[in-house]
PDB file of C-alpha atoms in Angstrom:
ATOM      1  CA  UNK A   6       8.867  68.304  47.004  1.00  0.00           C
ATOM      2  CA  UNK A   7       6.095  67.771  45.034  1.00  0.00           C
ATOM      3  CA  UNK A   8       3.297  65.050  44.512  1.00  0.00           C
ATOM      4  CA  UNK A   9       2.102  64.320  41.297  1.00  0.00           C
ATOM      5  CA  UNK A  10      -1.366  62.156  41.110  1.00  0.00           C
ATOM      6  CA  UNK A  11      -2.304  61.181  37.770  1.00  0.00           C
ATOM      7  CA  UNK A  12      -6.169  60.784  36.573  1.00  0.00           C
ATOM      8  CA  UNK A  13      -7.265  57.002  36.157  1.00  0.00           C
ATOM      9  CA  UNK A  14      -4.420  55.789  37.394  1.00  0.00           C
ATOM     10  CA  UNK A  15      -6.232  52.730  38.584  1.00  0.00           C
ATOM     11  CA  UNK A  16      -7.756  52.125  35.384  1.00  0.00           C
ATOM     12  CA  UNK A  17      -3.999  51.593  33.956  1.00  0.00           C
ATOM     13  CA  UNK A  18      -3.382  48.946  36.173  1.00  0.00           C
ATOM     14  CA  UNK A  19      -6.733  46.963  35.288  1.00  0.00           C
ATOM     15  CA  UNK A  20      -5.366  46.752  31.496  1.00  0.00           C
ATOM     16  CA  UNK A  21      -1.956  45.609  32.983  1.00  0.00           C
ATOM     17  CA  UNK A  22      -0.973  41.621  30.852  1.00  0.00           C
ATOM     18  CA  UNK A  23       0.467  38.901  33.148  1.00  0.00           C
ATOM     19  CA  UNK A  24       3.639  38.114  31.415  1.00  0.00           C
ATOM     20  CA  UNK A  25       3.342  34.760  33.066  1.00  0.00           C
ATOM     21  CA  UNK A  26       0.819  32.922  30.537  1.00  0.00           C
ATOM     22  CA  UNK A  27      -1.350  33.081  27.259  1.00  0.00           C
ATOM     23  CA  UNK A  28      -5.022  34.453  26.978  1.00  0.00           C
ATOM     24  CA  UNK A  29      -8.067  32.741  25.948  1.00  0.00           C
ATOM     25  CA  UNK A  30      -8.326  34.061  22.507  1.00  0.00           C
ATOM     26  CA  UNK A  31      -4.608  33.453  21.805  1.00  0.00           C
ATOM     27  CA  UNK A  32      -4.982  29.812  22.637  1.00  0.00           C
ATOM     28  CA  UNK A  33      -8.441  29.331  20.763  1.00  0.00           C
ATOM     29  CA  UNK A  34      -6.751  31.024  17.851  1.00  0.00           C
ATOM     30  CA  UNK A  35      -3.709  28.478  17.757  1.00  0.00           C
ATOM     31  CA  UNK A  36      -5.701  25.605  17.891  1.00  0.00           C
ATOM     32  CA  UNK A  37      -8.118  26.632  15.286  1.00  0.00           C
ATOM     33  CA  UNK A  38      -4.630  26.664  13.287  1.00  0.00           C
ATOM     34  CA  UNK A  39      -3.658  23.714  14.342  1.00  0.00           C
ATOM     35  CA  UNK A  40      -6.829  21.587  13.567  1.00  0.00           C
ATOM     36  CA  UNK A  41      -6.225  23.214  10.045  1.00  0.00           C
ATOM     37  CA  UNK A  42      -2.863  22.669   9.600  1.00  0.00           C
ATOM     38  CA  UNK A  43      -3.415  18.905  10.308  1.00  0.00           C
ATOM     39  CA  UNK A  44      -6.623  18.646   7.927  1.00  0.00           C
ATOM     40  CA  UNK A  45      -3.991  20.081   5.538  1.00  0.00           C
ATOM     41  CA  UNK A  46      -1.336  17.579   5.992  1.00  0.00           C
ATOM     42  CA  UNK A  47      -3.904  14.627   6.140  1.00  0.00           C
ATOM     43  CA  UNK A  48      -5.570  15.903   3.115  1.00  0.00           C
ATOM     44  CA  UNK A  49      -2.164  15.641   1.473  1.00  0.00           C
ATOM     45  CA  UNK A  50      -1.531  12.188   2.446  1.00  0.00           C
ATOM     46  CA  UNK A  51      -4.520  10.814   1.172  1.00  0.00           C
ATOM     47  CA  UNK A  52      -4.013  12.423  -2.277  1.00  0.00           C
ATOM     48  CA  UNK A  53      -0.625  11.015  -2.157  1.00  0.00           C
ATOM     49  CA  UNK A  54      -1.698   7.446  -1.496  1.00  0.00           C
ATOM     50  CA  UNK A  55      -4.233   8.114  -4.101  1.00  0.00           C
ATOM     51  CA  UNK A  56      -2.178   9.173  -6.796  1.00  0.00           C
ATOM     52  CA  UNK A  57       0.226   5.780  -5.554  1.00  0.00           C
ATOM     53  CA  UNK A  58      -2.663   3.681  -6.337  1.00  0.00           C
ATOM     54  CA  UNK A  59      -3.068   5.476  -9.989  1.00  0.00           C
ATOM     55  CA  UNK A  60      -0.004   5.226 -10.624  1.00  0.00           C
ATOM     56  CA  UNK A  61       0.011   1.073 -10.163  1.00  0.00           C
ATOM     57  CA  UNK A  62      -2.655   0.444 -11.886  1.00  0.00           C
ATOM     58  CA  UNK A  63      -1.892   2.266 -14.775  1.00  0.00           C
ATOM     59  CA  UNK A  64       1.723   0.481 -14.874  1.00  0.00           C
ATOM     60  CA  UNK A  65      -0.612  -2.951 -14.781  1.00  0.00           C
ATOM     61  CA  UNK A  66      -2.649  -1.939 -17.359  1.00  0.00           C
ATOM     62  CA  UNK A  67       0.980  -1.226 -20.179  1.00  0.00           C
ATOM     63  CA  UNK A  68       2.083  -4.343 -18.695  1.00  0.00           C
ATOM     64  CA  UNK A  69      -1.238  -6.511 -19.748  1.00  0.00           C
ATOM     65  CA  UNK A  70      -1.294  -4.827 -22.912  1.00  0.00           C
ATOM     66  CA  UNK A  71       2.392  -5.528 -23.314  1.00  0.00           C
ATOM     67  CA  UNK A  72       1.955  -9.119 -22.855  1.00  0.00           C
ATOM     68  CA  UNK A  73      -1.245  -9.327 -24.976  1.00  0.00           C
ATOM     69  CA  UNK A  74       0.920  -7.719 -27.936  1.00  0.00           C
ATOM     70  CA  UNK A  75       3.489 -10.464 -27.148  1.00  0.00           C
ATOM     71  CA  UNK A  76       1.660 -12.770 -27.042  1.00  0.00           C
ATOM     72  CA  UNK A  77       2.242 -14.345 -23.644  1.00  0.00           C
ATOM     73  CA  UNK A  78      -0.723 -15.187 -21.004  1.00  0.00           C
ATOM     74  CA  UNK A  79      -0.024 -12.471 -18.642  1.00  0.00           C
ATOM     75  CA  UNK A  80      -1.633 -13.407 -14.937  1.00  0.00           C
ATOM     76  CA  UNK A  81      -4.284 -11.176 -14.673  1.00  0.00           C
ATOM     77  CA  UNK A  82      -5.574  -9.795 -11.133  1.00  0.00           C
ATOM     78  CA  UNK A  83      -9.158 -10.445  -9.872  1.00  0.00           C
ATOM     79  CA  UNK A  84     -11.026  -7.420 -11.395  1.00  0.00           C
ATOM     80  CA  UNK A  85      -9.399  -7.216 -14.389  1.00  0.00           C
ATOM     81  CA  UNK A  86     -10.649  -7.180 -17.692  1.00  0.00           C
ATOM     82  CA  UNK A  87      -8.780  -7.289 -21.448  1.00  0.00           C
ATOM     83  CA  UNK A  88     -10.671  -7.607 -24.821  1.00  0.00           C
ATOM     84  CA  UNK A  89      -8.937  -7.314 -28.123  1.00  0.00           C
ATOM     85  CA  UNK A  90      -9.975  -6.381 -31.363  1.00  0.00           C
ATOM     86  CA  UNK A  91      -8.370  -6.946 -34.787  1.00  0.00           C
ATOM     87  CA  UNK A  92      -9.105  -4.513 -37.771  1.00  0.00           C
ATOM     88  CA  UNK A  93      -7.520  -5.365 -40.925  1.00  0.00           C
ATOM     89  CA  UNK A  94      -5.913  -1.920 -42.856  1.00  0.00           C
ATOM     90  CA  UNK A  95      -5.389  -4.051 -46.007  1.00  0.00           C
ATOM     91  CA  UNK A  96      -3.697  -6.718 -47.648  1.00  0.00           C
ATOM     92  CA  UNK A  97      -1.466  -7.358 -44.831  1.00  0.00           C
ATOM     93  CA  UNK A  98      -1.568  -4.594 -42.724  1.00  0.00           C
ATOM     94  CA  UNK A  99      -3.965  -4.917 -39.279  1.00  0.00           C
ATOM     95  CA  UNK A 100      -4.600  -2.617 -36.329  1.00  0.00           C
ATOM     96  CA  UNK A 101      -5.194  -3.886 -32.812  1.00  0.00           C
ATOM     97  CA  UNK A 102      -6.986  -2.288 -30.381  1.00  0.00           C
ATOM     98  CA  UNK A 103      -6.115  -3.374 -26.817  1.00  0.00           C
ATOM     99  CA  UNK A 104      -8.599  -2.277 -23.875  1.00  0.00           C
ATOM    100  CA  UNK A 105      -7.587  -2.982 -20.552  1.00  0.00           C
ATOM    101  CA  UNK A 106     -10.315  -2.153 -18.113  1.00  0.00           C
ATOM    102  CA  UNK A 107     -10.776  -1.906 -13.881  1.00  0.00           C
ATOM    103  CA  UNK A 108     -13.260  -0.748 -11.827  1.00  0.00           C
ATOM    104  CA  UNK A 109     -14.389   2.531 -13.561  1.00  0.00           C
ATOM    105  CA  UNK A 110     -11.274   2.693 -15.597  1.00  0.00           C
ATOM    106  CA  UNK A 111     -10.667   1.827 -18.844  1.00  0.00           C
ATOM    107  CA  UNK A 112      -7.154   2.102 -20.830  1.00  0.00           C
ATOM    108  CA  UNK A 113      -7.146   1.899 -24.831  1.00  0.00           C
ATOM    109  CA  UNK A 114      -3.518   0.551 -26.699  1.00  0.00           C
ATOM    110  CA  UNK A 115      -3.275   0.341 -29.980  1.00  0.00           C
ATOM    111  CA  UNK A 116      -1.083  -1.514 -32.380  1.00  0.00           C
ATOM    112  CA  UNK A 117      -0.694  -1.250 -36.141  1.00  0.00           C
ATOM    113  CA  UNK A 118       1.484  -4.136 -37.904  1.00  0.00           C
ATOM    114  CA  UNK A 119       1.481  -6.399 -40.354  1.00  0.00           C
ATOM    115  CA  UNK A 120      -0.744  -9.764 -39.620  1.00  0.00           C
ATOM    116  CA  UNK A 121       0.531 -12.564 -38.024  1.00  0.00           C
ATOM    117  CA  UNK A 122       2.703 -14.205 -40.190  1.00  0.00           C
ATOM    118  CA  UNK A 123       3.258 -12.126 -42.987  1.00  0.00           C
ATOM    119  CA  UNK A 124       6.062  -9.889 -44.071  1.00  0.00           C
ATOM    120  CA  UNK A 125       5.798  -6.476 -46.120  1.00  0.00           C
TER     121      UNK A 125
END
């Protein structure tokens, strides 16, 4: 019978993983994922609610200049700003130029028709 002895066969066992758990590294590695997967995902939300809010106001600001073109006193929300301008093209021809402004934003409708009134 013979003995075998292999060289550094202590070392071997040193560099031996527990199968039991997770090392340092591996854990620091998935959170550091993590945190950026969920500055992704918040990141996304705000833009979302963002982009909501455009979205609003920019329906608010066709339906003021809807109602100015019709005519009708549309209720207007605190901030809020419409100004009209009249331009005649002609005899009976006129242009109106509708700005609808909030905050830093400003919205420009125009409108070319006869004056009020008048038939071609």
């Amino acid at each position: 019978m013979s003995i075998f002895i292999r060289p550094g066969g202590h070392a071997l066992q040193k560099h031996q993983r527990n199968n039991g758990g997770f090392t340092l590294p591996e854990v620091l590695v998935s959170l550091l994922l993590s945190v950026f997967l969920v500055q992704i995902i918040c990141q996304w939300g705000v833009l979302t609610i963002r982009s909501q809010q455009r979205i609003e106001e920019n329906q608010f600001a066709v339906y003021l200049a809807q109602a100015v073109l019709a005519e009708t006193e549309p209720e207007i929300s605190e901030g809020w700003r419409i100004s009209v301008e009249k331009i005649p093209l002609g005899n009976t021809l006129q242009e109106q130029e509708i700005t609808v402004q909030y905050e830093n934003q400003e919205w420009h409708f125009y409108y070319a028709g006869t004056s009020e009134g008048e038939s071609i």
